[in-house]
Coordinates of C-alpha atoms in Angstrom, one line a residue:
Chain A
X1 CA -38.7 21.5 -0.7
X2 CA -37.6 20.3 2.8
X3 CA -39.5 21.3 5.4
X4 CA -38.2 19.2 7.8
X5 CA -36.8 21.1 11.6
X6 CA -33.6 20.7 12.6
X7 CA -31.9 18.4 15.2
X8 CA -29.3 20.5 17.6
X9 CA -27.5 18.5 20.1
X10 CA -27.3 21.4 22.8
X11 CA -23.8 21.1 25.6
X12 CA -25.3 22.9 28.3
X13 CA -22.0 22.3 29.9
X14 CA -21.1 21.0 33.6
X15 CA -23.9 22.9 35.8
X16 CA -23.1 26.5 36.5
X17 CA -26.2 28.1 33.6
X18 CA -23.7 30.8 33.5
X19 CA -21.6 28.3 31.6
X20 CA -23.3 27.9 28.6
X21 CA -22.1 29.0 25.8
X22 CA -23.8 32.5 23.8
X23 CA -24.3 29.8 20.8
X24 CA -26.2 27.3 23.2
X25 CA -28.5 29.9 24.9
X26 CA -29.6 31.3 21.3
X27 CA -30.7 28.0 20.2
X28 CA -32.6 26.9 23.2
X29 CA -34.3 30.4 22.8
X30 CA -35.3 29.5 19.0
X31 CA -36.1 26.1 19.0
X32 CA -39.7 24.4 19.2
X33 CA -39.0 21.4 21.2
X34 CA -36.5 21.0 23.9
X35 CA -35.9 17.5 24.8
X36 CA -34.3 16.2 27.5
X37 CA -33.3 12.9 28.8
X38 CA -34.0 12.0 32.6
X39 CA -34.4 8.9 35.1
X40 CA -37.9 8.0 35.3
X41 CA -39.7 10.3 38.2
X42 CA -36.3 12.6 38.8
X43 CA -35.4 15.8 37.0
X44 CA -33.3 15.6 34.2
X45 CA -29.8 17.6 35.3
X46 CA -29.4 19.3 31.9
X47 CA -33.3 20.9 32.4
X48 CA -32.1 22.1 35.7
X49 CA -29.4 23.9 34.1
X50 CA -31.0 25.4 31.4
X51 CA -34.5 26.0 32.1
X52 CA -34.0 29.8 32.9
X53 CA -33.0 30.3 29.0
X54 CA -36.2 28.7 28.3
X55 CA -38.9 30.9 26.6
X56 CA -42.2 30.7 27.6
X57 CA -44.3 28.3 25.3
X58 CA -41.8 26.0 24.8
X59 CA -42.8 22.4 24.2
X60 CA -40.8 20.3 26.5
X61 CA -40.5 16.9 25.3
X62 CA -38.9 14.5 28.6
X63 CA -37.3 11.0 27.5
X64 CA -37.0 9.2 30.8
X65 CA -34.8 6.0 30.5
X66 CA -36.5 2.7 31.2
X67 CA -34.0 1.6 33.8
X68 CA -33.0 3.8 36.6
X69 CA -30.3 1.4 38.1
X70 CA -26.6 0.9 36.8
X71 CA -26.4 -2.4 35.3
X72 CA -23.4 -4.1 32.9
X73 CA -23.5 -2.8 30.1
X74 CA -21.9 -6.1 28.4
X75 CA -25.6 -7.3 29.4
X76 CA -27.1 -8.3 26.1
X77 CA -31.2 -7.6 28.4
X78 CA -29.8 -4.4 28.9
X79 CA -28.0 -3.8 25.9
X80 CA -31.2 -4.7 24.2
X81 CA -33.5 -2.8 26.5
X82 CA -31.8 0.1 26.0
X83 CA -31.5 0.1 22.5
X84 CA -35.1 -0.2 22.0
X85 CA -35.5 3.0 24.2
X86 CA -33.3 4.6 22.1
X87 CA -35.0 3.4 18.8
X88 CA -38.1 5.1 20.0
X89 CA -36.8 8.0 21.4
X90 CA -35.7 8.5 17.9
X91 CA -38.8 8.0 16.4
X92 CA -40.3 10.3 18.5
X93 CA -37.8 12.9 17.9
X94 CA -38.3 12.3 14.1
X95 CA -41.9 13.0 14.5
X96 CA -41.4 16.4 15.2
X97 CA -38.7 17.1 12.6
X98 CA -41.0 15.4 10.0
X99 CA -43.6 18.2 11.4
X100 CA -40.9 21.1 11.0
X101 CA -40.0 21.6 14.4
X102 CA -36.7 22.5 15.2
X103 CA -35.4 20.0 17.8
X104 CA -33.0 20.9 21.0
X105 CA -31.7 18.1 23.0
X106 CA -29.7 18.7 26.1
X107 CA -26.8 16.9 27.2
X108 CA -24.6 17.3 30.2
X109 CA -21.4 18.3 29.4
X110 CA -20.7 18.2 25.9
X111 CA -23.0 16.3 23.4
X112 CA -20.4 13.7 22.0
X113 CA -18.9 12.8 25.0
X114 CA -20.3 10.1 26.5
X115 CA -23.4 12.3 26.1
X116 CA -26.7 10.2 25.1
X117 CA -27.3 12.5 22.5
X118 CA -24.9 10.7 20.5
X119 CA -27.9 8.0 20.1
X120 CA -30.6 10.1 18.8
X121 CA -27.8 11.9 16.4
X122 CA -26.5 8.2 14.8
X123 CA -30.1 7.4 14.1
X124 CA -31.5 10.9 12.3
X125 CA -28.2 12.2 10.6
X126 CA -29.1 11.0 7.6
X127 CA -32.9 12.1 7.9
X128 CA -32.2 15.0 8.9
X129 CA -30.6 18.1 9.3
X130 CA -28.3 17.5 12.8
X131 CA -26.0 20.3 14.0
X132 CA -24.1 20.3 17.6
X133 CA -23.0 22.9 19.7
X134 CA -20.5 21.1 22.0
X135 CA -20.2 22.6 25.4
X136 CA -18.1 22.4 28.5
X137 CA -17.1 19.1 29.8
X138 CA -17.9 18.3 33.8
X139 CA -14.1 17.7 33.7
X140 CA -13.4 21.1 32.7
X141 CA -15.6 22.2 35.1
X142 CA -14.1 20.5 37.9
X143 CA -10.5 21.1 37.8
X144 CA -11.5 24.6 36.7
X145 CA -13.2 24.7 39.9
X146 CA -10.5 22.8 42.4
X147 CA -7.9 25.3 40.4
X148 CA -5.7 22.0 38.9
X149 CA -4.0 22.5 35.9
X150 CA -4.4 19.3 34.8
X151 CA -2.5 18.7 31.4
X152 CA 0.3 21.3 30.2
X153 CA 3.1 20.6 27.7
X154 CA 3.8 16.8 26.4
X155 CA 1.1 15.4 28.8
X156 CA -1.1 12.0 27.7
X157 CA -4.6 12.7 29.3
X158 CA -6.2 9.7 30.2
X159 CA -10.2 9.5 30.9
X160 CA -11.7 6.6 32.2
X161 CA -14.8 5.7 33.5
X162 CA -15.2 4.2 36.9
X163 CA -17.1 1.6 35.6
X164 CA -14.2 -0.4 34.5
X165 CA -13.2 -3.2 36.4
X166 CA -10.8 -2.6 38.9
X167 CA -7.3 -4.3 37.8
X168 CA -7.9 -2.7 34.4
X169 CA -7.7 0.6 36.4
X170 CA -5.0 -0.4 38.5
X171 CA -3.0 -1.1 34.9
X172 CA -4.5 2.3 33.5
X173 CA -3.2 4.4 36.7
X174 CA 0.3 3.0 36.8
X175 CA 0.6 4.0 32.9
X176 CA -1.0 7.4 33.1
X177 CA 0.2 10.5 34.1
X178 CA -2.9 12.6 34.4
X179 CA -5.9 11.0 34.5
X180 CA -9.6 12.3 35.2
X181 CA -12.0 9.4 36.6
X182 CA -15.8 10.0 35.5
X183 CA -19.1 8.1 36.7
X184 CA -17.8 7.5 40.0
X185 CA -20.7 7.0 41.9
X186 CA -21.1 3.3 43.2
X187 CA -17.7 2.8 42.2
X188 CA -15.7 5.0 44.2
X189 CA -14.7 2.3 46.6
X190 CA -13.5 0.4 43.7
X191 CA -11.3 3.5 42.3
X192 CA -9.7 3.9 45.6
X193 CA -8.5 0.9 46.1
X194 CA -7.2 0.9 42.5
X195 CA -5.3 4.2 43.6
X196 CA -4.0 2.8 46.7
X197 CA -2.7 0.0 44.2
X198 CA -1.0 2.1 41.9
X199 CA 0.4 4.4 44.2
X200 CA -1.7 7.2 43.2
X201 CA -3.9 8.2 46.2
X202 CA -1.9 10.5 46.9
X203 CA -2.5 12.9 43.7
X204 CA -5.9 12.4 43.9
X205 CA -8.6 15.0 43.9
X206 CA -12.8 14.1 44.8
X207 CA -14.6 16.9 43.4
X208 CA -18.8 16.1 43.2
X209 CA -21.1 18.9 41.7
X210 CA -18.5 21.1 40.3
X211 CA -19.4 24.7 39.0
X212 CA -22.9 24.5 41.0
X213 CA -23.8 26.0 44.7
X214 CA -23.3 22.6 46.2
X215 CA -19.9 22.3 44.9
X216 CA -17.1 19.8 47.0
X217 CA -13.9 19.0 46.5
X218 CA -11.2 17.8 48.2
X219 CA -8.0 15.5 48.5
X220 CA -9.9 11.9 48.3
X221 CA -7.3 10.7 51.1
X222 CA -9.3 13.1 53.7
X223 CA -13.1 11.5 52.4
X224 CA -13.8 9.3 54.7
X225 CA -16.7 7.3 53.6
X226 CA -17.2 6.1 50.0
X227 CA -20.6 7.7 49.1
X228 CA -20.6 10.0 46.2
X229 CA -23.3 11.1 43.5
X230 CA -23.1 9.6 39.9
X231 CA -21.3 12.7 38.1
X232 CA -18.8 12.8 41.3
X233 CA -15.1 13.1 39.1
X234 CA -11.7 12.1 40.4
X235 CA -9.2 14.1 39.2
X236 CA -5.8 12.6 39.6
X237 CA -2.8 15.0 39.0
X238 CA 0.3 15.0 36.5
X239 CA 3.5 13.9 38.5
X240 CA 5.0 18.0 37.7
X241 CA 1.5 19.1 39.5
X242 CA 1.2 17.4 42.8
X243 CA -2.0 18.8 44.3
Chain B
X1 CA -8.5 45.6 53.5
X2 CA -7.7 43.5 50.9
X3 CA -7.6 45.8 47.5
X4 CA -6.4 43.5 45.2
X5 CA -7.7 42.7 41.7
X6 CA -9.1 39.3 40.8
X7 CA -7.3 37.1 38.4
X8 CA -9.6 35.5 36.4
X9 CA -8.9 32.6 33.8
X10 CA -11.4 33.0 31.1
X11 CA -11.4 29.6 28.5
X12 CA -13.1 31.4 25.1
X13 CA -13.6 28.2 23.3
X14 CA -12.1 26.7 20.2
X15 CA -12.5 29.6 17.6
X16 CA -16.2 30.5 17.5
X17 CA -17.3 33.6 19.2
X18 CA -20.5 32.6 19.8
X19 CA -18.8 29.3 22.1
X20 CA -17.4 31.7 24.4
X21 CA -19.9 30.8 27.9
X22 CA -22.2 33.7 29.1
X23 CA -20.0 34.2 32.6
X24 CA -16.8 34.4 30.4
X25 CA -18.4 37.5 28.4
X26 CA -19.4 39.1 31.6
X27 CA -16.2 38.6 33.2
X28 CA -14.8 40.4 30.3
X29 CA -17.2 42.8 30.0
X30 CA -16.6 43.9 33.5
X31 CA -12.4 43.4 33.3
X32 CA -10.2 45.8 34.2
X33 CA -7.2 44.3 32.1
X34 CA -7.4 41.7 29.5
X35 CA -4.3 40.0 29.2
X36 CA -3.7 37.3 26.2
X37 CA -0.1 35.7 24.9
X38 CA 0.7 35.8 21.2
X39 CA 3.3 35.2 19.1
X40 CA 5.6 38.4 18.8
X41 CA 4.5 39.8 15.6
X42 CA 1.2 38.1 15.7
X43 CA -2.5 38.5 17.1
X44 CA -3.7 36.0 19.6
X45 CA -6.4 33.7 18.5
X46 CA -7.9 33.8 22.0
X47 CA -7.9 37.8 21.3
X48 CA -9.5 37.5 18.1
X49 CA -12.2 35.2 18.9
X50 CA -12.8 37.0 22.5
X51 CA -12.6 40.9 21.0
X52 CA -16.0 41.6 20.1
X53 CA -17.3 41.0 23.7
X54 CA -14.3 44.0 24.7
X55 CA -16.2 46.9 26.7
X56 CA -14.7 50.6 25.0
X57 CA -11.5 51.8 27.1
X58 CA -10.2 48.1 28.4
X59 CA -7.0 48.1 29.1
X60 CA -4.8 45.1 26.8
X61 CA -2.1 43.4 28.1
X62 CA -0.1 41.6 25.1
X63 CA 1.9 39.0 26.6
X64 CA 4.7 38.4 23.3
X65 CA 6.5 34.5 23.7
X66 CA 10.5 34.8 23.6
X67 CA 10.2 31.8 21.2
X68 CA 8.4 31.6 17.8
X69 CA 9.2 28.1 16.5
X70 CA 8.7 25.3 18.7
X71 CA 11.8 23.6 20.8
X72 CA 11.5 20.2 22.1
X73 CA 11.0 21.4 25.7
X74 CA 13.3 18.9 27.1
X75 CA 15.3 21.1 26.0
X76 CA 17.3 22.9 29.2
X77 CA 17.8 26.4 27.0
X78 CA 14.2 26.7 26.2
X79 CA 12.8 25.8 29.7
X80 CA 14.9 28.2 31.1
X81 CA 14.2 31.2 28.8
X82 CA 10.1 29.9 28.8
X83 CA 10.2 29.9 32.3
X84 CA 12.3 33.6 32.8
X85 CA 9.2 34.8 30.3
X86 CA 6.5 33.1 32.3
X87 CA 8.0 34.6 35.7
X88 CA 8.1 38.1 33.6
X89 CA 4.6 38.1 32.7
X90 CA 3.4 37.3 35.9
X91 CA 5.2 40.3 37.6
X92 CA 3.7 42.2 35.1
X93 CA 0.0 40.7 35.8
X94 CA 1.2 41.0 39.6
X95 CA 1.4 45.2 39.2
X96 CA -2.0 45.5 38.1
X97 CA -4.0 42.8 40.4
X98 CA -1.6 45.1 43.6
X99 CA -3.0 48.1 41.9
X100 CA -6.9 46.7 42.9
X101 CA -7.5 45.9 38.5
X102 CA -9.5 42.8 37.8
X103 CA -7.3 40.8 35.2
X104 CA -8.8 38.3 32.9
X105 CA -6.6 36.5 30.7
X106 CA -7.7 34.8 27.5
X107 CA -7.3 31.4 27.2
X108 CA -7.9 29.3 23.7
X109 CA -10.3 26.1 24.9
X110 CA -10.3 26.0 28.4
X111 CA -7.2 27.6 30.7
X112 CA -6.2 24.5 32.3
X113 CA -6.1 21.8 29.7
X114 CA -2.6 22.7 28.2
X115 CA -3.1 26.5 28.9
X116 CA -0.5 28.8 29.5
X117 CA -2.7 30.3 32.3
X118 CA -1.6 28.2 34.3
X119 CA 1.9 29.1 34.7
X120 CA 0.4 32.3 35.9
X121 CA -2.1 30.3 37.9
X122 CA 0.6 28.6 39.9
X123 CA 3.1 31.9 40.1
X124 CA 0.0 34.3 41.7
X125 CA -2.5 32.0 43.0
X126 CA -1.5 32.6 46.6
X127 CA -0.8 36.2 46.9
X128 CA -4.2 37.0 44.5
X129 CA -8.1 35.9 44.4
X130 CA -8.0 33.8 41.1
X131 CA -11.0 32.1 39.4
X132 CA -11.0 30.4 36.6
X133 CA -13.6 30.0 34.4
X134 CA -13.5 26.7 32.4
X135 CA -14.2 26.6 28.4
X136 CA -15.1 24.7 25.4
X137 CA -12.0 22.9 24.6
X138 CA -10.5 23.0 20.7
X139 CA -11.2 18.8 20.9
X140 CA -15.0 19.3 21.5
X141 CA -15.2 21.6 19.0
X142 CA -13.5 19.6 16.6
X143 CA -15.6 16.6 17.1
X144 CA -18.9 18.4 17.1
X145 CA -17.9 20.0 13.9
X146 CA -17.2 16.7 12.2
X147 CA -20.2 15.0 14.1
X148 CA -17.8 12.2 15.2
X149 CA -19.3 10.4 18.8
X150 CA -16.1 10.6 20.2
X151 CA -16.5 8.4 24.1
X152 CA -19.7 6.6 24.9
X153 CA -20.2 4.0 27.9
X154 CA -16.9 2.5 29.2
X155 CA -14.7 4.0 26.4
X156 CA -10.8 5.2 27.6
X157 CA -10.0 8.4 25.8
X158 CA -7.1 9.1 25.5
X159 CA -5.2 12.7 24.7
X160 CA -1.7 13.0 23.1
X161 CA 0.3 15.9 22.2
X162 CA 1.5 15.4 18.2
X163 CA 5.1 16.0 20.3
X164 CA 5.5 12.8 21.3
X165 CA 8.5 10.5 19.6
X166 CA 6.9 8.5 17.1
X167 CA 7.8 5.1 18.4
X168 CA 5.6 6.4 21.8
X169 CA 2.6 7.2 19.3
X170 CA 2.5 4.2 17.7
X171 CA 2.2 2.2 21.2
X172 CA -0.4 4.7 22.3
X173 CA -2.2 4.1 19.5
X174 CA -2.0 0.5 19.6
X175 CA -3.5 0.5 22.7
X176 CA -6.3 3.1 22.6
X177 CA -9.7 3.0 21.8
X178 CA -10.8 6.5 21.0
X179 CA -8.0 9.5 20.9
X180 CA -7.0 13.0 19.8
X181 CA -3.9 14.4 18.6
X182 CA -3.7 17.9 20.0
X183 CA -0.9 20.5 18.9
X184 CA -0.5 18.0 15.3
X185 CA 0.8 21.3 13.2
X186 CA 4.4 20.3 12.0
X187 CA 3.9 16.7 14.0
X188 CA 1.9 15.6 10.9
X189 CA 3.7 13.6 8.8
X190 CA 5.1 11.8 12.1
X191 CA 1.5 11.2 13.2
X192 CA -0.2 9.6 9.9
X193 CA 3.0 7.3 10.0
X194 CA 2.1 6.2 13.9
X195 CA -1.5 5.7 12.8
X196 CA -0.3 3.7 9.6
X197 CA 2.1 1.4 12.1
X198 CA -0.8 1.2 14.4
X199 CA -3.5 0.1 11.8
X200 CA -5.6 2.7 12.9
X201 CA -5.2 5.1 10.0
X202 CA -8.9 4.3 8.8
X203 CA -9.9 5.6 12.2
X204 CA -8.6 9.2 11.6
X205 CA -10.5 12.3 10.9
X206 CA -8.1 15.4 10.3
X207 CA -9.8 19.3 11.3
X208 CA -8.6 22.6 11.1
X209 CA -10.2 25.1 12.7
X210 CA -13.1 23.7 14.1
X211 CA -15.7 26.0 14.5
X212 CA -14.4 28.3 12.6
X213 CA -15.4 30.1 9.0
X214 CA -12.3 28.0 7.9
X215 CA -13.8 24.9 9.3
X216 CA -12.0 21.9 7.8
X217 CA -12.1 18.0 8.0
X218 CA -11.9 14.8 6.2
X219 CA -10.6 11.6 6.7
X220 CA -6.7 11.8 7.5
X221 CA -6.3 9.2 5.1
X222 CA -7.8 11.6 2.1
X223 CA -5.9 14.3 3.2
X224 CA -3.0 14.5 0.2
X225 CA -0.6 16.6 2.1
X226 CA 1.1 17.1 5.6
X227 CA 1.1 21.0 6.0
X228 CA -1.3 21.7 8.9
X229 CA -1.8 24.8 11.4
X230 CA -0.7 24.0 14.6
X231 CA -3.9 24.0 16.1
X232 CA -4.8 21.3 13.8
X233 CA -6.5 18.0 15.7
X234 CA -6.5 14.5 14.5
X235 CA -9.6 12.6 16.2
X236 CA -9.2 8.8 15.9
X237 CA -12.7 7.2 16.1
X238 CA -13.2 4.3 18.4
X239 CA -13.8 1.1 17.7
X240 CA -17.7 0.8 17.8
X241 CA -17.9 4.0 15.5
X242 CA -15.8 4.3 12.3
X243 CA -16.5 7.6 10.8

């Protein structure tokens, strides 16, 4: 007989708690364990979100990553560094299946995309029983909340992380139509200019903390300094859709 | 004093009732009108998957497409006749948001990401309060439902419409790490040749219905025919993850 709990990668989408899903709430309500990942001595984002569905008892389990700076990640130390962290946050996680707990880990957004969920779910699937519940992307949530239709009819949606080097997304704007820009952070200086390159400054739409009371966005031609938080999104408009 | 109604957006998700968000099922629980576009003849998805969450005594606004089979929309007949329906509907929408009624209108995934919201977005949004209220797109769904990591660390994604010629698919493909064929439906025999020019075939993962009780997937290349709904997605794994 398996007694083992099961692992639920939980989306609990891109800040607004009223945004996620009926499916997401009802499993953070039943599970035993909610884990979360977080930067060592800051609150995870995802806990913030959805601690109000939490029921009292809970046992929180935190994961906080062993590095707290962005670094390469073509660094084989931190390539390596982080995979060990991910190795034992796995066996940790495993621990309390083996035990029968059910298992709830919250992601940002939506669990499989670009969530670090994925890294406990590669590791257990085969263990044990895995289910996701996707959930809203911070995309969505930010040209939901700027009001941009971003892709309609034969559109090509390109996503890119600003942590690409910056003639590769010179190349990738002057190909792309619509294009959304995630992980700016330290790298919105670097995107701008790459806009300014490809002539695409123009469509271009900085929008940090979307869906949540401290919500901003505007045209990134009127920000005027190059400070933004790590989940800060450009948005940059199809050519039928000018902002 | 401004007695308008609210136009509100409302993403239900990509089948699932239960991945509808908890502000979508308030703001239809508290609608006035709920409008939804279908085929003529046949119920909306959106509708279905949305109806249970319908307060008694809501008003439903069918908004029938001219067109039941799909025109290339380069086409200059179908614009025009798409657009003359689109201008229609938001009249229609226009008479109850003037007569003070809150309108939501259903949207399968999430209204902006290849919606047709957002032609009524763009036709009321400055003579009406609108909101939109982002959703779980069909993609998410479709890769949580298969289990398929589909972007992690600096991976591109990239989103094409099973529209495009084939000769444009193949050098998307070529040049892509991780994508998803949305809208695949007829576009499928077209597609699995692209993917077999492109040498990515191996990649592919074909779902229908994703989230649905008539969940579907399996590698494209096991897949022994090309009939496929049109909501069908083709998720092509990247690189660093082969299903």
């Amino acid at each position: 007989m398996n007694t083992n709990g099961e692992l639920i990668g939980v989306g609990v989408g891109p800040g607004d708690p009223e945004l996620l899903t009926v499916k997401a709430v009802r499993a953070l309500q039943s599970a035993d364990v909610v884990a979360h990942f977080c930067k060592d001595g800051n609150a995870s984002h995802a806990r913030a979100t959805a601690a109000q569905f939490f029921r009292p008892g809970l046992l929180e389990l935190p994961l906080p990553y062993p590095l707290t700076t962005e670094t390469p990640t073509a660094d084989p130390a931190y390539r390596s560094t982080i995979q060990e962290f991910f190795d034992a946050a796995a066996d940790t996680v495993a621990g309390h299946l083996a035990a029968g707990r059910t298992v709830a880990v919250l992601s940002e957004g939506d669990p499989l995309f670009y969530g670090s969920y994925m890294h406990l779910h590669i590791r257990l699937m085969k263990r044990f029983p895995t289910r996701v519940i996707p959930g809203v992307t911070g995309m969505s949530g930010c040209w939901s909340a700027a009001g941009l239709p971003i892709t309609q009819g034969d559109d090509v949606l390109t996503v890119l992380p600003g942590t690409l080097d910056e003639a590769e997304l010179v190349r990738r704007f002057r190909q792309s139509d619509p294009s959304v820009v995630m992980k700016v952070g330290r790298n919105l200086s670097k995107v701008r200019r790459a806009l300014i390159a490809a002539d695409r400054l123009g469509d271009a739409i900085y929008v940090e903390r979307g869906t949540t009371p401290q919500e901003r966005f505007m045209p990134l031609a009127d920000k005027d300094d190059d400070s933004a938080p790590y989940f800060a999104i450009i948005l940059v408009a199809g050519r039928w859709c000018k902002p």
